[in-house]
PDB file of C-alpha atoms (C1' of nucleotides) in Angstrom:
ATOM      1  CA  UNK A   1     -29.613  75.724 -74.095  1.00  0.00           C
ATOM      2  CA  UNK A   2     -32.449  76.662 -74.182  1.00  0.00           C
ATOM      3  CA  UNK A   3     -35.043  79.589 -73.010  1.00  0.00           C
ATOM      4  CA  UNK A   4     -38.447  80.890 -75.281  1.00  0.00           C
ATOM      5  CA  UNK A   5     -36.603  82.011 -78.032  1.00  0.00           C
ATOM      6  CA  UNK A   6     -34.883  77.980 -78.762  1.00  0.00           C
ATOM      7  CA  UNK A   7     -38.067  76.396 -77.206  1.00  0.00           C
ATOM      8  CA  UNK A   8     -40.413  78.269 -79.300  1.00  0.00           C
ATOM      9  CA  UNK A   9     -37.819  77.247 -82.618  1.00  0.00           C
ATOM     10  CA  UNK A  10     -38.716  73.966 -81.191  1.00  0.00           C
ATOM     11  CA  UNK A  11     -43.102  73.634 -80.627  1.00  0.00           C
ATOM     12  CA  UNK A  12     -42.836  74.915 -84.431  1.00  0.00           C
ATOM     13  CA  UNK A  13     -40.263  71.562 -85.532  1.00  0.00           C
ATOM     14  CA  UNK A  14     -43.447  69.742 -82.761  1.00  0.00           C
ATOM     15  CA  UNK A  15     -46.288  71.910 -84.992  1.00  0.00           C
ATOM     16  CA  UNK A  16     -44.937  71.650 -88.221  1.00  0.00           C
ATOM     17  CA  UNK A  17     -43.635  67.772 -88.368  1.00  0.00           C
ATOM     18  CA  UNK A  18     -46.191  66.036 -85.480  1.00  0.00           C
ATOM     19  CA  UNK A  19     -49.655  66.708 -85.276  1.00  0.00           C
ATOM     20  CA  UNK A  20     -52.027  64.299 -86.408  1.00  0.00           C
ATOM     21  CA  UNK A  21     -49.899  61.331 -86.913  1.00  0.00           C
ATOM     22  CA  UNK A  22     -51.559  58.328 -85.206  1.00  0.00           C
ATOM     23  CA  UNK A  23     -48.935  56.847 -82.354  1.00  0.00           C
ATOM     24  CA  UNK A  24     -47.897  53.233 -82.801  1.00  0.00           C
ATOM     25  CA  UNK A  25     -45.650  52.968 -80.499  1.00  0.00           C
ATOM     26  CA  UNK A  26     -43.247  55.499 -77.430  1.00  0.00           C
ATOM     27  CA  UNK A  27     -40.596  54.888 -75.815  1.00  0.00           C
ATOM     28  CA  UNK A  28     -40.626  55.592 -72.374  1.00  0.00           C
ATOM     29  CA  UNK A  29     -38.248  54.034 -70.681  1.00  0.00           C
ATOM     30  CA  UNK A  30     -36.675  57.470 -69.128  1.00  0.00           C
ATOM     31  CA  UNK A  31     -37.826  57.161 -65.849  1.00  0.00           C
ATOM     32  CA  UNK A  32     -36.134  60.577 -64.300  1.00  0.00           C
ATOM     33  CA  UNK A  33     -36.704  62.353 -67.267  1.00  0.00           C
ATOM     34  CA  UNK A  34     -40.766  61.712 -66.344  1.00  0.00           C
ATOM     35  CA  UNK A  35     -40.752  61.497 -63.247  1.00  0.00           C
ATOM     36  CA  UNK A  36     -42.787  60.778 -60.973  1.00  0.00           C
ATOM     37  CA  UNK A  37     -43.670  58.242 -63.816  1.00  0.00           C
ATOM     38  CA  UNK A  38     -43.072  55.363 -64.041  1.00  0.00           C
ATOM     39  CA  UNK A  39     -42.374  53.309 -67.068  1.00  0.00           C
ATOM     40  CA  UNK A  40     -45.503  52.535 -69.816  1.00  0.00           C
ATOM     41  CA  UNK A  41     -47.339  55.131 -67.550  1.00  0.00           C
ATOM     42  CA  UNK A  42     -46.845  57.947 -71.209  1.00  0.00           C
ATOM     43  CA  UNK A  43     -46.899  54.385 -73.623  1.00  0.00           C
ATOM     44  CA  UNK A  44     -50.413  53.766 -72.515  1.00  0.00           C
ATOM     45  CA  UNK A  45     -51.953  57.295 -71.944  1.00  0.00           C
ATOM     46  CA  UNK A  46     -50.938  58.023 -75.822  1.00  0.00           C
ATOM     47  CA  UNK A  47     -50.868  54.075 -78.518  1.00  0.00           C
ATOM     48  CA  UNK A  48     -53.717  55.291 -80.368  1.00  0.00           C
ATOM     49  CA  UNK A  49     -53.778  58.709 -80.342  1.00  0.00           C
ATOM     50  CA  UNK A  50     -53.005  61.863 -81.905  1.00  0.00           C
ATOM     51  CA  UNK A  51     -51.283  65.631 -81.104  1.00  0.00           C
ATOM     52  CA  UNK A  52     -53.931  68.160 -82.159  1.00  0.00           C
ATOM     53  CA  UNK A  53     -51.850  71.242 -81.429  1.00  0.00           C
ATOM     54  CA  UNK A  54     -48.706  72.088 -80.374  1.00  0.00           C
ATOM     55  CA  UNK A  55     -48.323  75.061 -77.603  1.00  0.00           C
ATOM     56  CA  UNK A  56     -45.736  77.315 -75.621  1.00  0.00           C
ATOM     57  CA  UNK A  57     -45.977  79.013 -72.302  1.00  0.00           C
ATOM     58  CA  UNK A  58     -41.936  80.450 -71.454  1.00  0.00           C
ATOM     59  CA  UNK A  59     -40.074  77.607 -71.228  1.00  0.00           C
ATOM     60  CA  UNK A  60     -42.788  74.843 -70.902  1.00  0.00           C
ATOM     61  CA  UNK A  61     -44.205  73.043 -74.178  1.00  0.00           C
ATOM     62  CA  UNK A  62     -47.330  70.353 -73.971  1.00  0.00           C
ATOM     63  CA  UNK A  63     -49.303  68.817 -76.878  1.00  0.00           C
ATOM     64  CA  UNK A  64     -52.454  68.582 -77.187  1.00  0.00           C
ATOM     65  CA  UNK A  65     -53.677  64.820 -77.505  1.00  0.00           C
ATOM     66  CA  UNK A  66     -56.501  63.925 -79.079  1.00  0.00           C
ATOM     67  CA  UNK A  67     -59.850  62.138 -77.300  1.00  0.00           C
ATOM     68  CA  UNK A  68     -60.893  59.430 -78.979  1.00  0.00           C
ATOM     69  CA  UNK A  69     -58.486  55.876 -80.124  1.00  0.00           C
ATOM     70  CA  UNK A  70     -61.315  54.727 -82.710  1.00  0.00           C
ATOM     71  CA  UNK A  71     -63.167  57.883 -84.348  1.00  0.00           C
ATOM     72  CA  UNK A  72     -62.325  61.184 -83.537  1.00  0.00           C
ATOM     73  CA  UNK A  73     -65.184  62.939 -85.067  1.00  0.00           C
ATOM     74  CA  UNK A  74     -67.807  61.002 -82.741  1.00  0.00           C
ATOM     75  CA  UNK A  75     -69.436  63.394 -80.554  1.00  0.00           C
ATOM     76  CA  UNK A  76     -70.601  60.961 -78.425  1.00  0.00           C
ATOM     77  CA  UNK A  77     -66.715  59.609 -76.934  1.00  0.00           C
ATOM     78  CA  UNK A  78     -67.329  59.736 -73.813  1.00  0.00           C
ATOM     79  CA  UNK A  79     -63.414  60.436 -73.977  1.00  0.00           C
ATOM     80  CA  UNK A  80     -63.747  62.511 -76.349  1.00  0.00           C
ATOM     81  CA  UNK A  81     -64.362  65.718 -74.002  1.00  0.00           C
ATOM     82  CA  UNK A  82     -63.220  65.905 -70.772  1.00  0.00           C
ATOM     83  CA  UNK A  83     -60.141  63.712 -68.778  1.00  0.00           C
ATOM     84  CA  UNK A  84     -57.654  64.152 -72.305  1.00  0.00           C
ATOM     85  CA  UNK A  85     -54.170  64.224 -71.125  1.00  0.00           C
ATOM     86  CA  UNK A  86     -51.241  67.357 -72.345  1.00  0.00           C
ATOM     87  CA  UNK A  87     -47.992  65.835 -72.543  1.00  0.00           C
ATOM     88  CA  UNK A  88     -45.745  68.644 -70.844  1.00  0.00           C
ATOM     89  CA  UNK A  89     -42.688  68.340 -72.836  1.00  0.00           C
ATOM     90  CA  UNK A  90     -39.370  70.612 -71.204  1.00  0.00           C
ATOM     91  CA  UNK A  91     -35.966  70.977 -72.250  1.00  0.00           C
ATOM     92  CA  UNK A  92     -34.134  71.086 -69.593  1.00  0.00           C
ATOM     93  CA  UNK A  93     -31.238  72.907 -69.897  1.00  0.00           C
ATOM     94  CA  UNK A  94     -29.545  70.273 -72.926  1.00  0.00           C
ATOM     95  CA  UNK A  95     -32.667  68.871 -74.514  1.00  0.00           C
ATOM     96  CA  UNK A  96     -33.304  69.150 -77.846  1.00  0.00           C
ATOM     97  CA  UNK A  97     -36.678  67.139 -80.250  1.00  0.00           C
ATOM     98  CA  UNK A  98     -35.928  65.686 -83.471  1.00  0.00           C
ATOM     99  CA  UNK A  99     -38.985  65.006 -85.846  1.00  0.00           C
ATOM    100  CA  UNK A 100     -38.982  62.530 -88.448  1.00  0.00           C
ATOM    101  CA  UNK A 101     -41.264  62.273 -91.471  1.00  0.00           C
ATOM    102  CA  UNK A 102     -43.024  59.289 -92.858  1.00  0.00           C
ATOM    103  CA  UNK A 103     -40.262  55.997 -94.032  1.00  0.00           C
ATOM    104  CA  UNK A 104     -41.913  56.286 -96.887  1.00  0.00           C
ATOM    105  CA  UNK A 105     -39.389  57.246 -99.077  1.00  0.00           C
ATOM    106  CA  UNK A 106     -40.283  59.681-101.844  1.00  0.00           C
ATOM    107  CA  UNK A 107     -42.704  61.445 -98.705  1.00  0.00           C
ATOM    108  CA  UNK A 108     -39.478  61.467 -96.603  1.00  0.00           C
ATOM    109  CA  UNK A 109     -37.727  64.885 -95.723  1.00  0.00           C
ATOM    110  CA  UNK A 110     -35.035  65.995 -94.154  1.00  0.00           C
ATOM    111  CA  UNK A 111     -35.431  65.568 -90.080  1.00  0.00           C
ATOM    112  CA  UNK A 112     -37.215  68.456 -88.121  1.00  0.00           C
ATOM    113  CA  UNK A 113     -34.475  70.032 -85.380  1.00  0.00           C
ATOM    114  CA  UNK A 114     -35.550  72.043 -82.025  1.00  0.00           C
ATOM    115  CA  UNK A 115     -33.985  73.810 -79.567  1.00  0.00           C
ATOM    116  CA  UNK A 116     -30.542  74.318 -79.280  1.00  0.00           C
ATOM    117  CA  UNK A 117     -28.308  72.287 -80.962  1.00  0.00           C
ATOM    118  CA  UNK A 118     -25.590  73.848 -82.103  1.00  0.00           C
ATOM    119  CA  UNK A 119     -23.333  70.831 -80.249  1.00  0.00           C
ATOM    120  CA  UNK A 120     -22.068  68.658 -83.067  1.00  0.00           C
ATOM    121  CA  UNK A 121     -25.366  67.052 -85.860  1.00  0.00           C
ATOM    122  CA  UNK A 122     -23.472  64.463 -86.348  1.00  0.00           C
ATOM    123  CA  UNK A 123     -22.689  63.890 -83.293  1.00  0.00           C
ATOM    124  CA  UNK A 124     -26.146  64.039 -81.305  1.00  0.00           C
ATOM    125  CA  UNK A 125     -29.270  63.847 -84.260  1.00  0.00           C
ATOM    126  CA  UNK A 126     -28.647  61.695 -86.829  1.00  0.00           C
ATOM    127  CA  UNK A 127     -26.753  59.120 -84.712  1.00  0.00           C
ATOM    128  CA  UNK A 128     -30.094  59.248 -82.960  1.00  0.00           C
ATOM    129  CA  UNK A 129     -27.492  59.337 -78.841  1.00  0.00           C
ATOM    130  CA  UNK A 130     -28.862  60.487 -75.967  1.00  0.00           C
ATOM    131  CA  UNK A 131     -32.729  59.475 -76.886  1.00  0.00           C
ATOM    132  CA  UNK A 132     -34.951  59.900 -73.354  1.00  0.00           C
ATOM    133  CA  UNK A 133     -38.215  59.865 -74.970  1.00  0.00           C
ATOM    134  CA  UNK A 134     -39.563  59.375 -78.637  1.00  0.00           C
ATOM    135  CA  UNK A 135     -43.057  58.705 -80.212  1.00  0.00           C
ATOM    136  CA  UNK A 136     -43.467  57.193 -83.104  1.00  0.00           C
ATOM    137  CA  UNK A 137     -45.815  57.370 -85.776  1.00  0.00           C
ATOM    138  CA  UNK A 138     -47.891  54.691 -87.395  1.00  0.00           C
ATOM    139  CA  UNK A 139     -46.157  56.440 -90.408  1.00  0.00           C
ATOM    140  CA  UNK A 140     -42.864  54.929 -89.508  1.00  0.00           C
ATOM    141  CA  UNK A 141     -41.301  59.008 -88.807  1.00  0.00           C
ATOM    142  CA  UNK A 142     -40.382  59.800 -85.209  1.00  0.00           C
ATOM    143  CA  UNK A 143     -40.232  62.503 -82.646  1.00  0.00           C
ATOM    144  CA  UNK A 144     -37.933  62.236 -80.512  1.00  0.00           C
ATOM    145  CA  UNK A 145     -36.955  64.062 -77.334  1.00  0.00           C
ATOM    146  CA  UNK A 146     -32.542  64.194 -77.511  1.00  0.00           C
ATOM    147  CA  UNK A 147     -31.214  65.025 -73.502  1.00  0.00           C
ATOM    148  CA  UNK A 148     -26.931  64.365 -72.996  1.00  0.00           C
ATOM    149  CA  UNK A 149     -28.052  66.088 -69.186  1.00  0.00           C
ATOM    150  CA  UNK A 150     -31.456  64.420 -68.291  1.00  0.00           C
ATOM    151  CA  UNK A 151     -32.741  67.281 -67.425  1.00  0.00           C
ATOM    152  CA  UNK A 152     -35.379  67.200 -69.267  1.00  0.00           C
ATOM    153  CA  UNK A 153     -39.076  66.760 -67.888  1.00  0.00           C
ATOM    154  CA  UNK A 154     -41.688  64.462 -70.217  1.00  0.00           C
ATOM    155  CA  UNK A 155     -45.148  65.002 -67.637  1.00  0.00           C
ATOM    156  CA  UNK A 156     -48.723  64.711 -68.281  1.00  0.00           C
ATOM    157  CA  UNK A 157     -50.709  67.420 -68.036  1.00  0.00           C
ATOM    158  CA  UNK A 158     -48.283  69.749 -66.748  1.00  0.00           C
ATOM    159  CA  UNK A 159     -48.528  72.650 -64.319  1.00  0.00           C
ATOM    160  CA  UNK A 160     -49.187  75.375 -67.291  1.00  0.00           C
ATOM    161  CA  UNK A 161     -51.175  77.902 -64.471  1.00  0.00           C
ATOM    162  CA  UNK A 162     -48.436  77.751 -62.056  1.00  0.00           C
ATOM    163  CA  UNK A 163     -46.767  80.187 -64.644  1.00  0.00           C
ATOM    164  CA  UNK A 164     -45.979  83.706 -65.395  1.00  0.00           C
ATOM    165  CA  UNK A 165     -47.265  84.942 -68.233  1.00  0.00           C
ATOM    166  CA  UNK A 166     -45.027  84.967 -71.772  1.00  0.00           C
ATOM    167  CA  UNK A 167     -42.032  86.683 -71.375  1.00  0.00           C
ATOM    168  CA  UNK A 168     -43.135  87.587 -76.102  1.00  0.00           C
ATOM    169  CA  UNK A 169     -45.339  90.172 -76.748  1.00  0.00           C
ATOM    170  CA  UNK A 170     -45.399  91.791 -73.033  1.00  0.00           C
ATOM    171  CA  UNK A 171     -46.640  95.325 -72.985  1.00  0.00           C
ATOM    172  CA  UNK A 172     -44.152  97.775 -70.242  1.00  0.00           C
ATOM    173  CA  UNK A 173     -46.976  97.985 -68.135  1.00  0.00           C
ATOM    174  CA  UNK A 174     -47.827  94.219 -68.537  1.00  0.00           C
ATOM    175  CA  UNK A 175     -44.614  93.388 -67.728  1.00  0.00           C
ATOM    176  CA  UNK A 176     -43.943  95.676 -64.508  1.00  0.00           C
ATOM    177  CA  UNK A 177     -47.618  94.950 -63.251  1.00  0.00           C
ATOM    178  CA  UNK A 178     -46.850  91.540 -63.440  1.00  0.00           C
ATOM    179  CA  UNK A 179     -42.819  91.969 -61.466  1.00  0.00           C
ATOM    180  CA  UNK A 180     -43.944  93.857 -58.742  1.00  0.00           C
ATOM    181  CA  UNK A 181     -47.468  92.170 -58.093  1.00  0.00           C
ATOM    182  CA  UNK A 182     -48.719  89.931 -54.779  1.00  0.00           C
ATOM    183  CA  UNK A 183     -45.028  91.113 -53.399  1.00  0.00           C
ATOM    184  CA  UNK A 184     -45.646  93.605 -49.356  1.00  0.00           C
ATOM    185  CA  UNK A 185     -41.770  93.517 -50.267  1.00  0.00           C
ATOM    186  CA  UNK A 186     -40.134  93.176 -53.137  1.00  0.00           C
ATOM    187  CA  UNK A 187     -35.989  93.225 -51.692  1.00  0.00           C
ATOM    188  CA  UNK A 188     -34.729  90.501 -54.307  1.00  0.00           C
ATOM    189  CA  UNK A 189     -32.422  90.911 -56.922  1.00  0.00           C
ATOM    190  CA  UNK A 190     -34.261  92.293 -60.151  1.00  0.00           C
ATOM    191  CA  UNK A 191     -32.130  89.720 -62.233  1.00  0.00           C
ATOM    192  CA  UNK A 192     -33.242  86.900 -59.543  1.00  0.00           C
ATOM    193  CA  UNK A 193     -37.556  88.880 -59.974  1.00  0.00           C
ATOM    194  CA  UNK A 194     -36.305  87.868 -64.259  1.00  0.00           C
ATOM    195  CA  UNK A 195     -35.365  84.575 -63.854  1.00  0.00           C
ATOM    196  CA  UNK A 196     -38.364  84.024 -61.961  1.00  0.00           C
ATOM    197  CA  UNK A 197     -40.634  82.367 -64.058  1.00  0.00           C
ATOM    198  CA  UNK A 198     -44.128  82.076 -62.028  1.00  0.00           C
ATOM    199  CA  UNK A 199     -43.916  86.177 -62.539  1.00  0.00           C
ATOM    200  CA  UNK A 200     -42.653  85.951 -65.983  1.00  0.00           C
ATOM    201  CA  UNK A 201     -42.155  82.985 -68.437  1.00  0.00           C
ATOM    202  CA  UNK A 202     -39.613  82.641 -70.753  1.00  0.00           C
ATOM    203  CA  UNK A 203     -36.387  84.481 -69.769  1.00  0.00           C
ATOM    204  CA  UNK A 204     -33.228  82.493 -68.330  1.00  0.00           C
ATOM    205  CA  UNK A 205     -30.328  83.617 -67.442  1.00  0.00           C
ATOM    206  CA  UNK A 206     -28.584  84.257 -71.278  1.00  0.00           C
ATOM    207  CA  UNK A 207     -31.804  86.448 -71.658  1.00  0.00           C
ATOM    208  CA  UNK A 208     -31.846  88.197 -68.123  1.00  0.00           C
ATOM    209  CA  UNK A 209     -27.579  89.860 -68.589  1.00  0.00           C
ATOM    210  CA  UNK A 210     -28.941  91.273 -71.722  1.00  0.00           C
ATOM    211  CA  UNK A 211     -32.004  92.583 -71.453  1.00  0.00           C
ATOM    212  CA  UNK A 212     -30.342  94.475 -67.765  1.00  0.00           C
ATOM    213  CA  UNK A 213     -27.768  95.537 -69.663  1.00  0.00           C
ATOM    214  CA  UNK A 214     -29.438  96.854 -72.778  1.00  0.00           C
ATOM    215  CA  UNK A 215     -32.280  99.347 -70.360  1.00  0.00           C
ATOM    216  CA  UNK A 216     -28.745 100.138 -68.266  1.00  0.00           C
ATOM    217  CA  UNK A 217     -29.791  98.387 -64.591  1.00  0.00           C
ATOM    218  CA  UNK A 218     -27.421  96.442 -62.772  1.00  0.00           C
ATOM    219  CA  UNK A 219     -28.058  92.861 -62.111  1.00  0.00           C
ATOM    220  CA  UNK A 220     -28.599  93.505 -58.264  1.00  0.00           C
ATOM    221  CA  UNK A 221     -30.534  96.506 -58.056  1.00  0.00           C
ATOM    222  CA  UNK A 222     -34.124  95.284 -55.266  1.00  0.00           C
ATOM    223  CA  UNK A 223     -37.243  95.283 -57.694  1.00  0.00           C
ATOM    224  CA  UNK A 224     -37.970  97.759 -54.754  1.00  0.00           C
ATOM    225  CA  UNK A 225     -35.013 100.398 -55.498  1.00  0.00           C
ATOM    226  CA  UNK A 226     -35.961 100.578 -59.441  1.00  0.00           C
ATOM    227  CA  UNK A 227     -38.414 103.469 -60.785  1.00  0.00           C
ATOM    228  CA  UNK A 228     -41.025 102.733 -63.131  1.00  0.00           C
ATOM    229  CA  UNK A 229     -39.520 104.638 -65.955  1.00  0.00           C
ATOM    230  CA  UNK A 230     -35.982 102.089 -65.682  1.00  0.00           C
ATOM    231  CA  UNK A 231     -39.099  98.352 -65.871  1.00  0.00           C
ATOM    232  CA  UNK A 232     -40.722 100.236 -68.600  1.00  0.00           C
ATOM    233  CA  UNK A 233     -36.734 100.225 -69.952  1.00  0.00           C
ATOM    234  CA  UNK A 234     -36.279  96.955 -68.992  1.00  0.00           C
ATOM    235  CA  UNK A 235     -39.833  95.661 -70.320  1.00  0.00           C
ATOM    236  CA  UNK A 236     -38.838  96.662 -73.315  1.00  0.00           C
ATOM    237  CA  UNK A 237     -35.124  95.487 -73.349  1.00  0.00           C
ATOM    238  CA  UNK A 238     -36.762  92.929 -72.381  1.00  0.00           C
ATOM    239  CA  UNK A 239     -39.165  93.112 -75.708  1.00  0.00           C
ATOM    240  CA  UNK A 240     -35.860  93.979 -77.861  1.00  0.00           C
ATOM    241  CA  UNK A 241     -34.009  91.446 -76.654  1.00  0.00           C
ATOM    242  CA  UNK A 242     -36.601  88.240 -77.826  1.00  0.00           C
ATOM    243  CA  UNK A 243     -37.328  89.325 -80.988  1.00  0.00           C
ATOM    244  CA  UNK A 244     -34.046  90.279 -82.217  1.00  0.00           C
ATOM    245  CA  UNK A 245     -32.561  86.937 -80.632  1.00  0.00           C
ATOM    246  CA  UNK A 246     -35.638  85.260 -82.497  1.00  0.00           C
ATOM    247  CA  UNK A 247     -34.431  86.700 -86.380  1.00  0.00           C
ATOM    248  CA  UNK A 248     -31.084  85.961 -85.448  1.00  0.00           C
ATOM    249  CA  UNK A 249     -31.353  82.379 -84.399  1.00  0.00           C
ATOM    250  CA  UNK A 250     -30.610  82.150 -80.743  1.00  0.00           C
ATOM    251  CA  UNK A 251     -30.265  84.144 -77.368  1.00  0.00           C
ATOM    252  CA  UNK A 252     -26.925  82.709 -77.990  1.00  0.00           C
ATOM    253  CA  UNK A 253     -26.618  85.845 -80.652  1.00  0.00           C
ATOM    254  CA  UNK A 254     -27.496  88.366 -78.050  1.00  0.00           C
ATOM    255  CA  UNK A 255     -24.608  91.917 -78.350  1.00  0.00           C
ATOM    256  CA  UNK A 256     -23.924  91.319 -74.758  1.00  0.00           C
ATOM    257  CA  UNK A 257     -23.171  87.615 -74.965  1.00  0.00           C
ATOM    258  CA  UNK A 258     -20.183  87.323 -76.173  1.00  0.00           C
ATOM    259  CA  UNK A 259     -18.661  89.588 -73.405  1.00  0.00           C
ATOM    260  CA  UNK A 260     -19.919  87.567 -70.998  1.00  0.00           C
ATOM    261  CA  UNK A 261     -16.131  86.648 -69.997  1.00  0.00           C
ATOM    262  CA  UNK A 262     -12.765  87.353 -68.358  1.00  0.00           C
ATOM    263  CA  UNK A 263     -11.185  90.700 -69.580  1.00  0.00           C
ATOM    264  CA  UNK A 264     -13.947  91.772 -71.690  1.00  0.00           C
ATOM    265  CA  UNK A 265     -15.060  95.142 -72.647  1.00  0.00           C
ATOM    266  CA  UNK A 266     -18.805  96.862 -72.994  1.00  0.00           C
ATOM    267  CA  UNK A 267     -19.566  96.662 -76.576  1.00  0.00           C
ATOM    268  CA  UNK A 268     -21.104  99.883 -76.019  1.00  0.00           C
ATOM    269  CA  UNK A 269     -19.053 102.357 -74.738  1.00  0.00           C
ATOM    270  CA  UNK A 270     -16.063 100.101 -73.701  1.00  0.00           C
ATOM    271  CA  UNK A 271     -16.013 100.248 -69.507  1.00  0.00           C
ATOM    272  CA  UNK A 272     -15.247  96.549 -68.201  1.00  0.00           C
ATOM    273  CA  UNK A 273     -17.873  93.535 -68.392  1.00  0.00           C
ATOM    274  CA  UNK A 274     -17.717  92.423 -64.989  1.00  0.00           C
ATOM    275  CA  UNK A 275     -19.215  89.539 -63.672  1.00  0.00           C
ATOM    276  CA  UNK A 276     -20.220  87.813 -59.239  1.00  0.00           C
ATOM    277  CA  UNK A 277     -23.585  85.417 -58.234  1.00  0.00           C
ATOM    278  CA  UNK A 278     -27.144  87.298 -58.891  1.00  0.00           C
ATOM    279  CA  UNK A 279     -29.692  85.286 -57.916  1.00  0.00           C
ATOM    280  CA  UNK A 280     -28.024  81.767 -57.936  1.00  0.00           C
ATOM    281  CA  UNK A 281     -26.334  82.202 -61.613  1.00  0.00           C
ATOM    282  CA  UNK A 282     -23.106  84.256 -63.073  1.00  0.00           C
ATOM    283  CA  UNK A 283     -24.035  86.897 -64.045  1.00  0.00           C
ATOM    284  CA  UNK A 284     -22.202  89.232 -66.433  1.00  0.00           C
ATOM    285  CA  UNK A 285     -23.011  93.046 -66.034  1.00  0.00           C
ATOM    286  CA  UNK A 286     -20.895  96.385 -67.507  1.00  0.00           C
ATOM    287  CA  UNK A 287     -19.296  97.956 -64.095  1.00  0.00           C
ATOM    288  CA  UNK A 288     -19.447 101.012 -65.702  1.00  0.00           C
ATOM    289  CA  UNK A 289     -23.083 101.494 -67.113  1.00  0.00           C
ATOM    290  CA  UNK A 290     -25.004  99.341 -64.961  1.00  0.00           C
ATOM    291  CA  UNK A 291     -24.823 100.817 -61.893  1.00  0.00           C
TER     292      UNK A 291
ATOM    293  C1'  DA B   1      -8.452  65.887 -61.831  1.00  0.00           C
ATOM    294  C1'  DC B   2     -11.518  69.081 -61.278  1.00  0.00           C
ATOM    295  C1'  DT B   3     -14.887  73.421 -62.198  1.00  0.00           C
ATOM    296  C1'  DC B   4     -18.276  74.748 -64.529  1.00  0.00           C
ATOM    297  C1'  DG B   5     -23.556  74.881 -66.731  1.00  0.00           C
ATOM    298  C1'  DT B   6     -28.709  79.249 -71.279  1.00  0.00           C
ATOM    299  C1'  DG B   7     -32.814  74.898 -65.886  1.00  0.00           C
ATOM    300  C1'  DT B   8     -36.086  73.633 -61.949  1.00  0.00           C
ATOM    301  C1'  DT B   9     -36.976  72.569 -57.074  1.00  0.00           C
ATOM    302  C1'  DA B  10     -37.320  70.429 -52.272  1.00  0.00           C
ATOM    303  C1'  DG B  11     -35.735  72.108 -49.128  1.00  0.00           C
ATOM    304  C1'  DC B  12     -33.984  75.543 -45.143  1.00  0.00           C
ATOM    305  C1'  DT B  13     -34.145  80.485 -42.848  1.00  0.00           C
ATOM    306  C1'  DG B  14     -35.235  84.456 -40.894  1.00  0.00           C
TER     307       DG B  14
ATOM    308  C1'  DT C   1     -47.345  81.661 -44.782  1.00  0.00           C
ATOM    309  C1'  DC C   2     -44.234  84.416 -46.943  1.00  0.00           C
ATOM    310  C1'  DA C   3     -39.351  86.087 -49.559  1.00  0.00           C
ATOM    311  C1'  DG C   4     -35.564  83.874 -50.083  1.00  0.00           C
ATOM    312  C1'  DC C   5     -31.508  81.528 -51.602  1.00  0.00           C
ATOM    313  C1'  DT C   6     -29.092  76.994 -51.248  1.00  0.00           C
ATOM    314  C1'  DA C   7     -27.674  72.889 -53.011  1.00  0.00           C
ATOM    315  C1'  DA C   8     -28.305  68.396 -55.860  1.00  0.00           C
ATOM    316  C1'  DC C   9     -29.585  66.470 -60.246  1.00  0.00           C
ATOM    317  C1'  DA C  10     -27.365  64.056 -64.001  1.00  0.00           C
ATOM    318  C1'  DC C  11     -22.949  64.322 -67.003  1.00  0.00           C
ATOM    319  C1'  DG C  12     -20.410  66.236 -71.065  1.00  0.00           C
ATOM    320  C1'  DA C  13     -16.791  69.294 -71.832  1.00  0.00           C
ATOM    321  C1'  DG C  14     -13.641  73.151 -71.396  1.00  0.00           C
TER     322       DG C  14
END
DNA sequence: ACTCGTGTTAGCTG
DNA sequence: TCAGCTAACACGAG
């Protein structure tokens, strides 16, 4: 289930495999995943075009689409300058993307898979179960969105502006600004603020627990009760949690994630790990170090 | 059978 | 209007 690191892996898959291939067909039958669009809307918006770039902010991705169905180099084409749609893709809790190469055997390689795909690969990827959206390219290859729970979203022109700054690469000062800006009061628990995608984009439930544990801050502490030094420490902890997760292959590799279960001990001090609900999500923290 | 979930969001409350 | 919280969403896994 993807947070920023898994979504970045999915974006790379799209950037490496889905660009500059002419779109010949679109499967947009799943009107829950594409809501409020109805089947056929995405199909007619995409057929004949190409994806030109793959972007990400937080856990949201979008593909820019060539504005010209016939001659992408023609500056006189009225479609070329304005009104080009972006294809928004959000993997939700359980989505992955799979890109297959051209059908010609001499150029086809292994499928590119992005997202959290630690489940049974044969069942989930190779068999192509749970297909919720797909694009077939003119070369015979495909880009598919697979998602058993159907909590993924595919839309046109996603509102990226509604998201806060991408969590990856934020300086401690920019992190503090994001966490405290635009509010008269900040009584919410710090974990709830970390999870608010309009404040900071990309941190999910596991990364929030990991970063708060690294910074030795109790998840239930109100944002207003944290010192500047604590916020700086948390900002740096978010960065190290993110870069470690990307380097190690996913948020599930975090230092404290394996200790999110009853009876577990803190990997740093040996204190008892305890759990509760903070920000509406199951939360684990060290009873000794995170007071 | 029953509970839970690495995400988002409409709708409610004070 | 704002800030914060809860339930609901869909469906597989334990």
